[in-house]
Coordinates of N, CA and C in Angstrom, one line a residue:
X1 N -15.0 2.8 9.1 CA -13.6 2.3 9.0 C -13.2 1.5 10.2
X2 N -12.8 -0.2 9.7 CA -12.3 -0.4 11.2 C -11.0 -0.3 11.4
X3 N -10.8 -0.6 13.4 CA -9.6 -0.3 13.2 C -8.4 -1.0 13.2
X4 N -8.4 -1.7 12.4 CA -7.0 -2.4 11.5 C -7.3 -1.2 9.8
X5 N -7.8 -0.5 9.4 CA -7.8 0.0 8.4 C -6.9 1.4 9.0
X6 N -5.7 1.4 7.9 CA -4.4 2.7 8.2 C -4.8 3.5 6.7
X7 N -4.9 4.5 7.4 CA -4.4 5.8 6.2 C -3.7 7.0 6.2
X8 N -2.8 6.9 5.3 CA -1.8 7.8 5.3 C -1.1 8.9 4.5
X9 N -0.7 9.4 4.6 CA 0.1 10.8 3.8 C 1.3 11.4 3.6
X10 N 2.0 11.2 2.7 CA 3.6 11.9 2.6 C 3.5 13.1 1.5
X11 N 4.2 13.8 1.4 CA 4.4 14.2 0.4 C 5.8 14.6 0.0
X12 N 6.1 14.4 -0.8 CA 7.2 14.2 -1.8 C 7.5 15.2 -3.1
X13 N 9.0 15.8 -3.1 CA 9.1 16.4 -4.5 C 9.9 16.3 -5.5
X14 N 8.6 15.8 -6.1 CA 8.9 14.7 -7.3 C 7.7 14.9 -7.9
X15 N 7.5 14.5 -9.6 CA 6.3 14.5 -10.3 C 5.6 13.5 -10.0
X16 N 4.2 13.8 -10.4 CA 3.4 12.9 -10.1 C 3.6 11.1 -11.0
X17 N 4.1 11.6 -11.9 CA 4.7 10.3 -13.0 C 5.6 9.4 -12.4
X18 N 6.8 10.2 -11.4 CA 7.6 9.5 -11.1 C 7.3 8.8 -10.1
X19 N 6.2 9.4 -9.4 CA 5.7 8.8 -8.5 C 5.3 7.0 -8.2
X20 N 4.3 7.5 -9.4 CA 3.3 6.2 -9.9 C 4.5 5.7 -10.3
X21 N 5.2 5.4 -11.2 CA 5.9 4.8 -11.5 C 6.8 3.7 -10.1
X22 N 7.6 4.5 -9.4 CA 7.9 3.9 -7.6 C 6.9 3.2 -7.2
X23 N 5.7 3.7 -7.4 CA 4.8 3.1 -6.7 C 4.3 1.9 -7.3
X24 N 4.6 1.9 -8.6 CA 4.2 0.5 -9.0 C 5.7 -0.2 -8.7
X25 N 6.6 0.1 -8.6 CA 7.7 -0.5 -8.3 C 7.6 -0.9 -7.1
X26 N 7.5 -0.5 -6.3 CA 7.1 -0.6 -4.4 C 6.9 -1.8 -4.1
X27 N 5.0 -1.8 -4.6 CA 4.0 -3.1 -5.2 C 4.7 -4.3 -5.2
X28 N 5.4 -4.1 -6.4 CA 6.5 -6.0 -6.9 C 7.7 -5.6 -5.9
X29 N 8.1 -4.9 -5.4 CA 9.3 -5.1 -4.7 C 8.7 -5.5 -3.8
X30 N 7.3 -5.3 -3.2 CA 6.8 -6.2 -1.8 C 6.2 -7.4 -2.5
X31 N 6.4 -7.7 -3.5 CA 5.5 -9.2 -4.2 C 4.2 -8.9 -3.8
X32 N 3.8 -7.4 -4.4 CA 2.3 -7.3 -4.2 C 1.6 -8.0 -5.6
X33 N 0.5 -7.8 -6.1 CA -0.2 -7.7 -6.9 C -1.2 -6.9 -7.7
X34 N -0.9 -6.1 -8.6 CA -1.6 -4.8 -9.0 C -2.9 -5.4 -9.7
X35 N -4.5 -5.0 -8.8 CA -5.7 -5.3 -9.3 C -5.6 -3.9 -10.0
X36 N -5.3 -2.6 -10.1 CA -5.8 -2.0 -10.9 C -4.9 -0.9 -10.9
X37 N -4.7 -0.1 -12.2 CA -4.2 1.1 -12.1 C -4.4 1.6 -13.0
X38 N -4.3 3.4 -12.6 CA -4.6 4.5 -13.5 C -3.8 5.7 -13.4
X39 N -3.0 5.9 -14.5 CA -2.2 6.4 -14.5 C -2.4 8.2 -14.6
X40 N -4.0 8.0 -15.4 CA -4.3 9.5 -15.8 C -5.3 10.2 -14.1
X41 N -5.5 9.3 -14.0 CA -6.4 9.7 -12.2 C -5.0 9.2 -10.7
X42 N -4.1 8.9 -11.3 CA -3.4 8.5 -9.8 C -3.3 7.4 -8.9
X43 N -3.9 6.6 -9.5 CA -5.0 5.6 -8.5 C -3.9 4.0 -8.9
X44 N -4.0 3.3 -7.8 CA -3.2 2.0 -7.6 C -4.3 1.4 -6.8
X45 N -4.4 0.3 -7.1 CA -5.4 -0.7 -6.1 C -4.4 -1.7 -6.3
X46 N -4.1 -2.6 -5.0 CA -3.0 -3.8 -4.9 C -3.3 -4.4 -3.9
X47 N -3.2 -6.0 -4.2 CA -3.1 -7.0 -2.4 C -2.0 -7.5 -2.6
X48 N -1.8 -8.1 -1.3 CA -0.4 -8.3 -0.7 C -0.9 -10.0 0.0
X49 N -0.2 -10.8 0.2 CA 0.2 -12.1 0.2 C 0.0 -12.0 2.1
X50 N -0.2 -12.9 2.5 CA 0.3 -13.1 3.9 C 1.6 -13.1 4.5
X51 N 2.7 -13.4 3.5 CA 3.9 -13.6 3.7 C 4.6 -12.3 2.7
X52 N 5.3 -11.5 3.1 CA 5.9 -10.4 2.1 C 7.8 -10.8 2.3
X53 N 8.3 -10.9 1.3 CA 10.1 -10.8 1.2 C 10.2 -11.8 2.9
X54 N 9.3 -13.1 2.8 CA 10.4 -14.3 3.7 C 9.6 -13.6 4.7
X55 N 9.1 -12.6 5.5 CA 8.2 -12.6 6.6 C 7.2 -12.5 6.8
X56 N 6.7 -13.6 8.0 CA 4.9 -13.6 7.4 C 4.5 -12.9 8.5
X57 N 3.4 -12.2 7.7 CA 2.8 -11.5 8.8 C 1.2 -11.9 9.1
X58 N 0.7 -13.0 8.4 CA -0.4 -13.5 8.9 C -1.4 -13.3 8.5
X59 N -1.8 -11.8 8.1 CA -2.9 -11.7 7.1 C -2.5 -11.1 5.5
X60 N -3.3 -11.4 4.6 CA -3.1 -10.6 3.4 C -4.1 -9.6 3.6
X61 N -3.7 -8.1 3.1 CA -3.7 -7.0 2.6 C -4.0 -6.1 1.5
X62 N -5.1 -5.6 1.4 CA -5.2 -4.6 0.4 C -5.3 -3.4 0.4
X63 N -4.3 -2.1 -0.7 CA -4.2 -1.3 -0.1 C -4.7 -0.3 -1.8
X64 N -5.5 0.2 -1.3 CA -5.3 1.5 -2.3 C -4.5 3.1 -2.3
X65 N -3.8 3.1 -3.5 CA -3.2 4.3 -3.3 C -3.3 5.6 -4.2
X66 N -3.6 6.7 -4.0 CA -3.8 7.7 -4.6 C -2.8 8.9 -4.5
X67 N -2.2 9.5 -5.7 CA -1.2 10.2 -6.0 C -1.8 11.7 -6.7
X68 N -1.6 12.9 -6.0 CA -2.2 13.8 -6.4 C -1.2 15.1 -6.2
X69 N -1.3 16.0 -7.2 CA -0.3 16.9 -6.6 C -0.7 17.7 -5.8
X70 N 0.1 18.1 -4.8 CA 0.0 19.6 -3.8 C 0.6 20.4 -3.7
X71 N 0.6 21.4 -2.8 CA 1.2 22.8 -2.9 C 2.9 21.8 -2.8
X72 N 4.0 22.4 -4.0 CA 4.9 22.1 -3.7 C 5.7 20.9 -3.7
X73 N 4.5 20.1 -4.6 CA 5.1 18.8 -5.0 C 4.4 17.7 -4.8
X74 N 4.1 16.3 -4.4 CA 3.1 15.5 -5.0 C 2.9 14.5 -3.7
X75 N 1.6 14.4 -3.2 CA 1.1 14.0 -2.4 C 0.7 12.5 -2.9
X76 N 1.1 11.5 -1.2 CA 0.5 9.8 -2.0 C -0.1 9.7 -0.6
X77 N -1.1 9.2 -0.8 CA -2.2 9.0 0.4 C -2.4 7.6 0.1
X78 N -2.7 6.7 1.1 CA -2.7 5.3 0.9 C -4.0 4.9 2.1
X79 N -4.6 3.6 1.8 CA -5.4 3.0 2.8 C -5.1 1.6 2.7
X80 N -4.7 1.2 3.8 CA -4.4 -0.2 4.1 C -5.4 -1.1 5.1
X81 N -5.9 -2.3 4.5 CA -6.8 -3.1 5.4 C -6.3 -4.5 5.1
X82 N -6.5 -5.7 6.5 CA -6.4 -6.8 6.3 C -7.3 -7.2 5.4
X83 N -7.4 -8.5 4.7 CA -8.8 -9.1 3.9 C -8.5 -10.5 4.8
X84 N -10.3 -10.9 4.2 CA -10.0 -12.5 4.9 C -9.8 -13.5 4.1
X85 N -10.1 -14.8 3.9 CA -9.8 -15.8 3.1 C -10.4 -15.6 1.5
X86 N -11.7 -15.1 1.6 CA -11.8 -14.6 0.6 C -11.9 -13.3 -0.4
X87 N -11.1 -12.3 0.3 CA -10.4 -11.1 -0.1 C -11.8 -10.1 0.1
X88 N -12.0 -10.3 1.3 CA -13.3 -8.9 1.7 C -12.6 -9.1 2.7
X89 N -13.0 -7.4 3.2 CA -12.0 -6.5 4.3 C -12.4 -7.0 5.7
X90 N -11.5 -8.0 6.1 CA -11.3 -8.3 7.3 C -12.3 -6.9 8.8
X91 N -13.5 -7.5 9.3 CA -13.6 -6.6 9.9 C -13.3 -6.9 11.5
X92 N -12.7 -8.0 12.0 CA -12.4 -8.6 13.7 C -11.5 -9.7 13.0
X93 N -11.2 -9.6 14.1 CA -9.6 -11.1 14.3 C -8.9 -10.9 13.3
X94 N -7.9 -9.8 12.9 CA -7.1 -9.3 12.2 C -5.8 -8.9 13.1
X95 N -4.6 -9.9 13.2 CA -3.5 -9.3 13.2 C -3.1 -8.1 13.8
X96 N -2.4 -7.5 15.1 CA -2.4 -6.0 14.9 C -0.7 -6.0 14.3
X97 N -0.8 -4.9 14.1 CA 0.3 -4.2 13.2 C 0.8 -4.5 11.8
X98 N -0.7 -5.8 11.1 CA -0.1 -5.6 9.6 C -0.1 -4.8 8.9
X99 N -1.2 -3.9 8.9 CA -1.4 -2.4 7.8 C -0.7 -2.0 8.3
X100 N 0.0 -1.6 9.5 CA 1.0 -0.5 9.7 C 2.5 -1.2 8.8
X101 N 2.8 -2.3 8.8 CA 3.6 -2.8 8.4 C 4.0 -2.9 7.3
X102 N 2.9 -3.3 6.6 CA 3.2 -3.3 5.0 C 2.9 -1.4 4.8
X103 N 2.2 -0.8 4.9 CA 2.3 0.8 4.6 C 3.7 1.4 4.8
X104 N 4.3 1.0 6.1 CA 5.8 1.3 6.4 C 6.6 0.4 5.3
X105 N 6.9 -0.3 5.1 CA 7.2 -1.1 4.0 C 7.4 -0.2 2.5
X106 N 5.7 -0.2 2.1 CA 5.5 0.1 1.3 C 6.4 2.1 0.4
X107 N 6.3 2.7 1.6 CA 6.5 3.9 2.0 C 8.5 4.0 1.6
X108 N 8.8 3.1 2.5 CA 10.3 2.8 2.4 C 11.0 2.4 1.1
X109 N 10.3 1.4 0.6 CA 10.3 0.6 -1.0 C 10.5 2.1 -1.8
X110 N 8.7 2.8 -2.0 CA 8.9 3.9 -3.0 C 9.6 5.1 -2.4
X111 N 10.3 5.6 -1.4 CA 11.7 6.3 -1.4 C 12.7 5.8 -2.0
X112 N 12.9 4.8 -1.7 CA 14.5 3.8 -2.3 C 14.3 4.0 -3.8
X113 N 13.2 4.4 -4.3 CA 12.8 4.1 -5.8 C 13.3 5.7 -6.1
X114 N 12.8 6.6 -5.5 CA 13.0 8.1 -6.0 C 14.3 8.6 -5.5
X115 N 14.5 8.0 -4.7 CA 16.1 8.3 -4.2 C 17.2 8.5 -5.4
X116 N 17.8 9.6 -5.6 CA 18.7 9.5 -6.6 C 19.6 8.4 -6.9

């Protein structure tokens, strides 16, 4: 793992449906783009633009995300890495603070989603 690659963990109580759901909401609310999802395993795969909502941050981004329940309600674990021009995981001369940024981002987006 290098280190521009973030990984992370909330957990939230809320179903795991509602989840995924935010979470695909999150995605287009950051003008991501969803390469893959599954709804019966948890699983999101999405990249992200160099520029998100008017601020650029320099690199694009791919982040996978995995939704699973735990004691007490539903765990989302995420891994964020820059990519380079042609979408393999940036391993030097990456930006610092984009994974943290778009993850914070992303994190913020799916609360505002579950938020009553």
């Amino acid at each position: 793992m290098s280190s521009f690659t973030i990984q992370d963990e909330k957990q939230y109580d809320a179903s795991s449906e509602a989840i995924f759901q935010a979470a695909l909401g999150a995605v287009g609310g950051l003008e991501g783009k969803i390469l893959k999802q599954d709804a019966t395993a948890g699983t999101i795969e999405a990249e992200f633009h160099k520029t998100i909502l008017g601020k650029v941050l320099g690199d694009r981004t791919h982040m996978n995300v995995s939704i699973s329940g735990a004691a007490g309600g539903t765990a989302v674990a995420i891994e964020i890495y820059p990519l380079n021009a042609v979408g393999q995981k940036l391993m030097f001369g990456a930006r610092k603070g984009v994974s943290r940024t778009v993850a914070n981002w992303f994190f913020a987006h799916l609360e505002h989603r579950l938020s009553p």
